[in-house]
Amino acid sequence: MIKKNIGSYGQKNGSSHREDSRTRVFRQKATGVLMTGLIAGALFSGCGMKSAGETNPASGMKPGQQLTVIDTDAAQQQVTDELVVSSIDRLGDVYARSWLSDEELIVERKTQLWIHNVETDKERILTPGRKAPQLLAVVSPDQRHVFFTEGSTSSKYDIQGYILELGSGKVTSIGKLDMTNEVSWSDENDLITGTPDGKIQLIGLDGKAKELSFQDPNRSELMSHVEKVGNAIFYTGSDKQGYPVLNRFTLNHPQAVTIAEGAMSFAVSPDGKSIAIEKRKWNTSEPARMIILDEQGKEKGIVGQGTLMSRGSWSSDGSKLAYSIYDEDQQGMRGLYVFDQSTGKTTPVTTDIQSYDSPTVWSPSARFLSMYQNISEGGKQLNQSYIVEFKRK
């Protein structure tokens, strides 16, 4: 692991913003763990609106600098409450997957899952004795189980899902998985996923699937991303013209309603009261925007915009939202950003990370943030993972 001085951590030339084809195919099998929190503050201001002292985020901004993109009373808090980057560590030739704790991160190294200790740099294998290629891993909210996938050496389309009980080492099969539908934890006892025929399933720790009943007149066969918070289920659907929308229904009221149009991706805060969406307007040259909605879909404000952006990721207490942006405009937002709801500010973390198609994952206490991307270096394509550490308040 190479530790970089935060003051000199700059942008590389020739960085690739895409994963390799193998990872890009399988990355949709897992999403970040749903956690708990509450959005604070009043209405946000759009990125195109500046108040006194504000600046537009640019590729030359240094990590740790603060960019105010919303106007709230919380922004008047003391400097000690602001988010400050302590260090950025780099792990070569691995894909960072999911945090077991603030010290241990599950990584995929050469199609095998390992537990990497960020304090000692030591590693141990996650599932000893298993020989099939392993690709993805997502830790349950209570850190007691791990959902992981295994592939086949004979066919890249043959993907099997499993649940590992960390205490006993017991592995339970959940069967073959479809490549176009993500799997995530809905709570500590169930996984949730869409199916190729437009259904939604909960999968228990015993590996058995239960179909959820709901009505959607425009139900699409491709339901790539689903999240469940309490009794509410959110999923990417389609309108009558086939454009993407964000839909919501509850277990008590299974009639789905559209709460946001043009939603390419979304992330629901742990308490379900805030939703971060990547919104695009079709047939226009307008940039994509990272917008915060309430649970009913009412827009609260914009916290980022650019040509391409990753899905937002909420911290475990719901106070912070991380996302990566790439903008064709050299003066636009580029790099990894964190929106802190307690201060109402967005911090540009580093311009070195502009991977819009890989997940950003928080450690349980939000002390660390991990992300990976595929980079070009010396004429070679290399896997690169980053671990951002924030100063403790």
Short mmCIF file of C-alpha atoms in Angstrom, two decimals:
data_model
loop_
_atom_site.label_atom_id
_atom_site.label_comp_id
_atom_site.label_asym_id
_atom_site.label_seq_id
_atom_site.Cartn_x
_atom_site.Cartn_y
_atom_site.Cartn_z
CA MET A 1 0.00 0.00 0.00
CA ILE A 2 1.32 3.44 -0.91
CA LYS A 3 0.36 6.36 1.29
CA LYS A 4 0.11 9.67 -0.53
CA ASN A 5 0.64 13.08 1.08
CA ILE A 6 -2.72 14.77 0.86
CA GLY A 7 -1.24 18.12 -0.08
CA SER A 8 0.44 16.76 -3.21
CA TYR A 9 -2.15 14.28 -4.37
CA GLY A 10 -2.75 15.39 -7.95
CA GLN A 11 -4.51 14.28 -11.09
CA LYS A 12 -2.92 11.69 -13.37
CA ASN A 13 -2.83 11.98 -17.10
CA GLY A 14 -4.35 9.23 -19.16
CA SER A 15 -6.51 7.80 -16.39
CA SER A 16 -9.25 5.53 -17.63
CA HIS A 17 -12.75 6.17 -16.31
CA ARG A 18 -14.04 2.68 -17.11
CA GLU A 19 -13.64 -0.70 -15.50
CA ASP A 20 -12.26 -3.59 -17.46
CA SER A 21 -14.87 -5.64 -19.30
CA ARG A 22 -14.95 -8.44 -16.73
CA THR A 23 -15.58 -6.15 -13.81
CA ARG A 24 -18.04 -4.00 -15.73
CA VAL A 25 -20.10 -7.11 -16.51
CA PHE A 26 -20.24 -8.32 -12.94
CA ARG A 27 -20.18 -5.12 -10.89
CA GLN A 28 -23.97 -4.79 -11.18
CA LYS A 29 -24.41 -7.87 -9.01
CA ALA A 30 -23.86 -5.90 -5.82
CA THR A 31 -24.65 -2.51 -4.33
CA GLY A 32 -23.76 -0.71 -1.20
CA VAL A 33 -25.30 -1.74 2.11
CA LEU A 34 -28.40 0.21 3.18
CA MET A 35 -27.81 2.04 6.44
CA THR A 36 -29.47 4.64 8.80
CA GLY A 37 -29.63 8.46 8.86
CA LEU A 38 -31.52 11.75 8.37
CA ILE A 39 -31.03 14.67 6.01
CA ALA A 40 -30.68 18.04 7.77
CA GLY A 41 -30.97 21.64 6.63
CA ALA A 42 -33.17 23.73 4.37
CA LEU A 43 -33.44 23.94 0.60
CA PHE A 44 -30.25 23.45 -1.38
CA SER A 45 -29.13 25.92 -4.02
CA GLY A 46 -28.26 24.77 -7.56
CA CYS A 47 -24.63 24.37 -8.56
CA GLY A 48 -24.99 27.23 -11.02
CA MET A 49 -25.92 29.65 -8.20
CA LYS A 50 -23.14 31.11 -6.08
CA SER A 51 -23.29 33.16 -2.92
CA ALA A 52 -20.52 35.32 -1.56
CA GLY A 53 -17.29 33.41 -1.10
CA GLU A 54 -18.34 30.42 -3.20
CA THR A 55 -16.34 29.01 -6.10
CA ASN A 56 -17.14 26.55 -8.83
CA PRO A 57 -15.38 23.19 -8.28
CA ALA A 58 -12.51 22.73 -10.73
CA SER A 59 -9.98 20.05 -11.47
CA GLY A 60 -7.29 22.16 -9.79
CA MET A 61 -8.97 22.24 -6.39
CA LYS A 62 -6.99 20.58 -3.63
CA PRO A 63 -8.40 17.88 -1.35
CA GLY A 64 -9.70 19.34 1.90
CA GLN A 65 -10.94 22.57 0.34
CA GLN A 66 -14.59 23.28 1.03
CA LEU A 67 -17.21 24.11 -1.60
CA THR A 68 -20.55 25.41 -0.35
CA VAL A 69 -23.32 24.28 -2.66
CA ILE A 70 -26.23 24.62 -0.26
CA ASP A 71 -27.35 27.37 2.05
CA THR A 72 -28.34 26.16 5.51
CA ASP A 73 -28.07 27.35 9.09
CA ALA A 74 -25.92 24.30 9.72
CA ALA A 75 -23.19 25.87 7.59
CA GLN A 76 -22.55 28.30 10.46
CA GLN A 77 -21.18 25.52 12.67
CA GLN A 78 -17.59 25.59 13.90
CA VAL A 79 -14.74 24.55 11.61
CA THR A 80 -14.17 21.52 13.83
CA ASP A 81 -17.41 20.06 12.48
CA GLU A 82 -16.25 20.21 8.86
CA LEU A 83 -15.09 17.21 6.88
CA VAL A 84 -11.29 17.08 6.47
CA VAL A 85 -9.28 14.47 4.58
CA SER A 86 -6.43 12.94 6.57
CA SER A 87 -4.83 10.70 3.94
CA ILE A 88 -5.43 8.75 0.75
CA ASP A 89 -3.94 5.26 0.47
CA ARG A 90 -3.58 3.38 -2.77
CA LEU A 91 -3.89 -0.38 -3.20
CA GLY A 92 -2.58 -1.73 -6.49
CA ASP A 93 -4.03 -4.62 -8.49
CA VAL A 94 -7.12 -5.12 -6.28
CA TYR A 95 -10.78 -4.18 -6.32
CA ALA A 96 -12.06 -2.78 -3.02
CA ARG A 97 -15.44 -4.40 -2.31
CA SER A 98 -16.95 -3.96 1.16
CA TRP A 99 -15.95 -3.12 4.74
CA LEU A 100 -16.13 -5.67 7.55
CA SER A 101 -15.06 -3.01 10.06
CA ASP A 102 -13.06 0.22 10.14
CA GLU A 103 -9.91 -1.90 10.05
CA GLU A 104 -10.81 -4.65 7.59
CA LEU A 105 -11.81 -4.31 3.94
CA ILE A 106 -12.80 -7.16 1.62
CA VAL A 107 -10.88 -6.93 -1.66
CA GLU A 108 -10.80 -9.03 -4.80
CA ARG A 109 -7.30 -9.91 -5.89
CA LYS A 110 -6.88 -12.05 -8.99
CA THR A 111 -10.40 -13.52 -8.75
CA GLN A 112 -10.08 -14.38 -5.06
CA LEU A 113 -11.64 -12.56 -2.10
CA TRP A 114 -9.32 -11.46 0.70
CA ILE A 115 -9.72 -9.54 3.96
CA HIS A 116 -7.25 -6.66 3.94
CA ASN A 117 -6.29 -4.94 7.20
CA VAL A 118 -5.81 -1.24 6.46
CA GLU A 119 -3.76 -0.73 9.63
CA THR A 120 -1.24 -3.58 9.18
CA ASP A 121 -1.52 -4.28 5.41
CA LYS A 122 -1.86 -7.98 6.25
CA GLU A 123 -4.38 -10.14 4.40
CA ARG A 124 -6.19 -13.40 4.93
CA ILE A 125 -8.49 -15.30 2.59
CA LEU A 126 -12.23 -14.82 3.10
CA THR A 127 -13.36 -18.37 2.21
CA PRO A 128 -10.51 -20.88 2.52
CA GLY A 129 -10.73 -23.92 0.27
CA ARG A 130 -12.99 -22.45 -2.42
CA LYS A 131 -11.45 -22.61 -5.89
CA ALA A 132 -14.02 -20.97 -8.21
CA PRO A 133 -13.30 -17.40 -9.38
CA GLN A 134 -14.70 -14.96 -6.84
CA LEU A 135 -15.72 -11.47 -7.90
CA LEU A 136 -18.02 -9.51 -5.62
CA ALA A 137 -18.70 -9.20 -1.90
CA VAL A 138 -21.14 -7.10 0.14
CA VAL A 139 -21.23 -7.15 3.94
CA SER A 140 -24.60 -7.17 5.73
CA PRO A 141 -25.59 -4.14 7.84
CA ASP A 142 -24.80 -5.97 11.10
CA GLN A 143 -21.42 -7.24 9.76
CA ARG A 144 -22.42 -10.86 10.44
CA HIS A 145 -22.84 -12.09 6.85
CA VAL A 146 -21.28 -11.55 3.44
CA PHE A 147 -23.03 -11.93 0.11
CA PHE A 148 -20.50 -12.99 -2.53
CA THR A 149 -20.47 -14.33 -6.07
CA GLU A 150 -18.48 -16.98 -7.86
CA GLY A 151 -18.01 -17.47 -11.57
CA SER A 152 -17.15 -20.38 -13.78
CA THR A 153 -13.96 -20.98 -15.73
CA SER A 154 -16.04 -22.46 -18.55
CA SER A 155 -18.55 -19.64 -18.99
CA LYS A 156 -18.50 -16.00 -17.87
CA TYR A 157 -22.32 -16.03 -17.87
CA ASP A 158 -22.52 -18.69 -15.16
CA ILE A 159 -22.64 -16.70 -11.91
CA GLN A 160 -23.62 -18.24 -8.59
CA GLY A 161 -24.53 -16.34 -5.42
CA TYR A 162 -23.72 -17.31 -1.83
CA ILE A 163 -24.17 -16.06 1.73
CA LEU A 164 -21.27 -16.53 4.14
CA GLU A 165 -21.93 -16.58 7.89
CA LEU A 166 -18.78 -15.02 9.31
CA GLY A 167 -19.03 -16.52 12.78
CA SER A 168 -19.28 -20.16 11.71
CA GLY A 169 -17.90 -20.04 8.17
CA LYS A 170 -21.08 -21.63 6.85
CA VAL A 171 -21.77 -20.93 3.16
CA THR A 172 -25.34 -21.02 1.82
CA SER A 173 -26.10 -21.05 -1.91
CA ILE A 174 -28.78 -18.72 -3.29
CA GLY A 175 -28.51 -20.17 -6.79
CA LYS A 176 -27.70 -18.80 -10.23
CA LEU A 177 -27.82 -15.05 -10.69
CA ASP A 178 -28.81 -12.96 -13.66
CA MET A 179 -26.06 -10.64 -14.90
CA THR A 180 -28.27 -7.58 -15.37
CA ASN A 181 -29.80 -7.38 -11.89
CA GLU A 182 -27.97 -6.16 -8.81
CA VAL A 183 -28.17 -7.84 -5.43
CA SER A 184 -28.00 -5.86 -2.19
CA TRP A 185 -28.90 -6.20 1.47
CA SER A 186 -32.37 -4.93 2.34
CA ASP A 187 -31.64 -5.46 6.06
CA GLU A 188 -29.54 -7.82 8.17
CA ASN A 189 -31.74 -10.82 7.30
CA ASP A 190 -32.55 -10.48 3.60
CA LEU A 191 -31.06 -9.70 0.22
CA ILE A 192 -33.16 -7.94 -2.42
CA THR A 193 -32.92 -8.12 -6.20
CA GLY A 194 -34.86 -7.72 -9.41
CA THR A 195 -35.33 -10.60 -11.84
CA PRO A 196 -35.06 -10.80 -15.64
CA ASP A 197 -38.86 -11.00 -15.94
CA GLY A 198 -39.59 -7.79 -14.02
CA LYS A 199 -40.15 -9.25 -10.56
CA ILE A 200 -38.62 -8.36 -7.19
CA GLN A 201 -37.41 -10.95 -4.73
CA LEU A 202 -36.29 -11.06 -1.12
CA ILE A 203 -33.71 -13.78 -0.42
CA GLY A 204 -33.36 -14.98 3.17
CA LEU A 205 -30.28 -16.19 4.98
CA ASP A 206 -31.44 -19.73 4.20
CA GLY A 207 -31.07 -18.99 0.47
CA LYS A 208 -34.79 -19.16 -0.25
CA ALA A 209 -36.40 -16.45 -2.39
CA LYS A 210 -39.76 -14.78 -1.80
CA GLU A 211 -41.45 -12.76 -4.53
CA LEU A 212 -42.90 -9.36 -3.63
CA SER A 213 -46.29 -8.52 -5.05
CA PHE A 214 -46.73 -5.07 -6.66
CA GLN A 215 -48.49 -3.40 -9.58
CA ASP A 216 -46.74 -1.34 -12.25
CA PRO A 217 -48.53 -0.70 -15.58
CA ASN A 218 -45.19 0.01 -17.28
CA ARG A 219 -43.29 -2.83 -15.67
CA SER A 220 -39.99 -3.38 -17.42
CA GLU A 221 -38.14 -6.64 -17.72
CA LEU A 222 -34.92 -4.81 -16.87
CA MET A 223 -35.13 -3.87 -13.19
CA SER A 224 -31.43 -3.50 -12.49
CA HIS A 225 -31.47 -1.75 -9.12
CA VAL A 226 -33.80 -2.22 -6.14
CA GLU A 227 -33.59 -0.91 -2.58
CA LYS A 228 -35.79 -1.56 0.45
CA VAL A 229 -35.99 0.71 3.50
CA GLY A 230 -38.56 -0.33 6.07
CA ASN A 231 -41.77 -1.16 4.19
CA ALA A 232 -40.87 0.99 1.17
CA ILE A 233 -39.34 -0.48 -1.99
CA PHE A 234 -37.62 1.74 -4.56
CA TYR A 235 -36.59 0.57 -8.02
CA THR A 236 -35.56 1.81 -11.45
CA GLY A 237 -38.46 1.44 -13.85
CA SER A 238 -39.64 2.90 -17.17
CA ASP A 239 -42.34 5.31 -18.29
CA LYS A 240 -44.66 4.73 -21.25
CA GLN A 241 -41.96 5.92 -23.67
CA GLY A 242 -39.34 3.65 -22.15
CA TYR A 243 -37.36 6.40 -20.39
CA PRO A 244 -35.97 5.62 -16.92
CA VAL A 245 -37.90 6.62 -13.81
CA LEU A 246 -37.64 6.02 -10.08
CA ASN A 247 -40.66 4.15 -8.70
CA ARG A 248 -41.79 3.45 -5.16
CA PHE A 249 -44.32 1.16 -3.50
CA THR A 250 -44.86 -0.18 -0.01
CA LEU A 251 -45.66 -3.64 1.30
CA ASN A 252 -49.01 -2.28 2.51
CA HIS A 253 -49.79 -0.38 -0.71
CA PRO A 254 -48.31 -2.37 -3.62
CA GLN A 255 -49.36 0.07 -6.36
CA ALA A 256 -46.11 1.56 -7.67
CA VAL A 257 -45.91 5.32 -8.18
CA THR A 258 -43.27 7.31 -10.04
CA ILE A 259 -41.47 9.78 -7.79
CA ALA A 260 -38.73 10.95 -10.19
CA GLU A 261 -38.31 11.06 -13.96
CA GLY A 262 -34.98 10.75 -15.74
CA ALA A 263 -33.41 8.91 -12.80
CA MET A 264 -30.44 6.99 -14.16
CA SER A 265 -29.39 5.80 -10.70
CA PHE A 266 -30.43 6.36 -7.10
CA ALA A 267 -29.43 5.78 -3.49
CA VAL A 268 -31.86 5.95 -0.57
CA SER A 269 -30.69 7.28 2.79
CA PRO A 270 -30.91 4.76 5.63
CA ASP A 271 -34.11 6.18 7.11
CA GLY A 272 -35.76 6.47 3.68
CA LYS A 273 -36.36 10.21 4.01
CA SER A 274 -33.76 11.31 1.44
CA ILE A 275 -32.95 10.00 -2.02
CA ALA A 276 -29.94 10.95 -4.12
CA ILE A 277 -30.56 10.51 -7.84
CA GLU A 278 -28.50 10.99 -10.97
CA LYS A 279 -30.96 12.85 -13.18
CA ARG A 280 -30.63 13.39 -16.93
CA LYS A 281 -32.81 15.16 -19.45
CA TRP A 282 -33.02 13.24 -22.70
CA ASN A 283 -32.33 14.80 -26.10
CA THR A 284 -30.56 17.79 -24.54
CA SER A 285 -26.95 18.78 -23.95
CA GLU A 286 -27.58 19.53 -20.28
CA PRO A 287 -25.24 17.83 -17.79
CA ALA A 288 -26.35 15.14 -15.38
CA ARG A 289 -27.18 16.38 -11.89
CA MET A 290 -26.92 14.81 -8.47
CA ILE A 291 -30.22 15.81 -6.85
CA ILE A 292 -31.54 15.19 -3.35
CA LEU A 293 -35.25 14.33 -3.06
CA ASP A 294 -37.48 13.62 -0.11
CA GLU A 295 -39.25 10.26 0.16
CA GLN A 296 -42.16 11.51 -1.94
CA GLY A 297 -39.90 12.74 -4.74
CA LYS A 298 -39.97 16.47 -3.94
CA GLU A 299 -36.72 18.08 -5.03
CA LYS A 300 -34.65 19.62 -2.25
CA GLY A 301 -31.66 20.73 -4.29
CA ILE A 302 -28.60 19.94 -6.38
CA VAL A 303 -25.26 18.91 -4.87
CA GLY A 304 -23.32 18.16 -8.06
CA GLN A 305 -23.39 18.10 -11.83
CA GLY A 306 -21.22 16.86 -14.68
CA THR A 307 -20.97 14.79 -17.83
CA LEU A 308 -20.73 11.45 -16.00
CA MET A 309 -21.18 10.52 -12.36
CA SER A 310 -21.26 7.51 -10.09
CA ARG A 311 -24.20 6.46 -7.97
CA GLY A 312 -24.29 8.22 -4.62
CA SER A 313 -23.37 6.33 -1.47
CA TRP A 314 -24.72 7.23 1.98
CA SER A 315 -22.65 6.79 5.14
CA SER A 316 -23.95 4.51 7.89
CA ASP A 317 -25.43 7.39 9.90
CA GLY A 318 -26.87 9.04 6.81
CA SER A 319 -24.93 12.26 7.38
CA LYS A 320 -22.70 12.07 4.30
CA LEU A 321 -23.14 11.32 0.60
CA ALA A 322 -20.14 10.36 -1.54
CA TYR A 323 -20.05 10.39 -5.34
CA SER A 324 -17.57 10.74 -8.20
CA ILE A 325 -17.97 13.08 -11.18
CA TYR A 326 -16.27 13.50 -14.54
CA ASP A 327 -17.02 16.64 -16.55
CA GLU A 328 -15.82 17.37 -20.08
CA ASP A 329 -15.53 21.03 -19.07
CA GLN A 330 -12.07 21.55 -17.58
CA GLN A 331 -13.57 24.01 -15.09
CA GLY A 332 -16.38 21.66 -14.12
CA MET A 333 -16.68 19.23 -11.24
CA ARG A 334 -14.09 16.47 -11.51
CA GLY A 335 -13.14 13.86 -8.95
CA LEU A 336 -14.48 12.41 -5.72
CA TYR A 337 -16.82 14.56 -3.61
CA VAL A 338 -18.51 14.19 -0.23
CA PHE A 339 -21.64 16.14 0.71
CA ASP A 340 -21.86 16.59 4.48
CA GLN A 341 -25.39 17.22 5.72
CA SER A 342 -24.27 18.38 9.16
CA THR A 343 -22.44 21.39 7.68
CA GLY A 344 -24.28 21.77 4.39
CA LYS A 345 -21.06 21.65 2.41
CA THR A 346 -19.61 19.59 -0.40
CA THR A 347 -15.91 18.75 -0.08
CA PRO A 348 -13.77 17.95 -3.16
CA VAL A 349 -11.75 14.99 -1.85
CA THR A 350 -9.39 14.33 -4.77
CA THR A 351 -9.31 14.81 -8.53
CA ASP A 352 -7.36 11.56 -8.89
CA ILE A 353 -10.56 9.49 -8.64
CA GLN A 354 -13.00 10.03 -11.50
CA SER A 355 -14.41 6.54 -11.86
CA TYR A 356 -18.12 6.97 -12.50
CA ASP A 357 -18.93 3.29 -13.02
CA SER A 358 -17.64 1.70 -9.80
CA PRO A 359 -19.15 1.81 -6.31
CA THR A 360 -18.04 4.10 -3.49
CA VAL A 361 -18.26 2.32 -0.12
CA TRP A 362 -18.13 3.74 3.42
CA SER A 363 -16.65 1.95 6.42
CA PRO A 364 -19.13 1.39 9.28
CA SER A 365 -18.20 4.57 11.21
CA ALA A 366 -17.60 6.68 8.05
CA ARG A 367 -13.94 7.08 8.99
CA PHE A 368 -12.91 5.52 5.67
CA LEU A 369 -14.19 5.61 2.12
CA SER A 370 -13.10 3.12 -0.56
CA MET A 371 -13.38 3.14 -4.34
CA TYR A 372 -11.64 1.54 -7.32
CA GLN A 373 -10.99 2.32 -10.94
CA ASN A 374 -9.10 0.94 -13.90
CA ILE A 375 -6.20 3.18 -14.90
CA SER A 376 -3.74 3.36 -17.77
CA GLU A 377 -0.14 3.50 -16.64
CA GLY A 378 2.94 2.81 -18.74
CA GLY A 379 0.80 1.51 -21.58
CA LYS A 380 -0.87 -1.06 -19.31
CA GLN A 381 -4.36 -1.26 -17.81
CA LEU A 382 -4.12 -1.62 -14.04
CA ASN A 383 -6.66 -2.10 -11.26
CA GLN A 384 -6.38 0.62 -8.65
CA SER A 385 -8.21 0.96 -5.33
CA TYR A 386 -8.18 3.98 -3.06
CA ILE A 387 -8.83 4.31 0.66
CA VAL A 388 -9.67 7.80 1.88
CA GLU A 389 -9.29 8.45 5.60
CA PHE A 390 -11.03 11.41 7.23
CA LYS A 391 -9.82 13.18 10.34
CA ARG A 392 -11.72 12.33 13.48
CA LYS A 393 -13.76 15.15 14.96
#
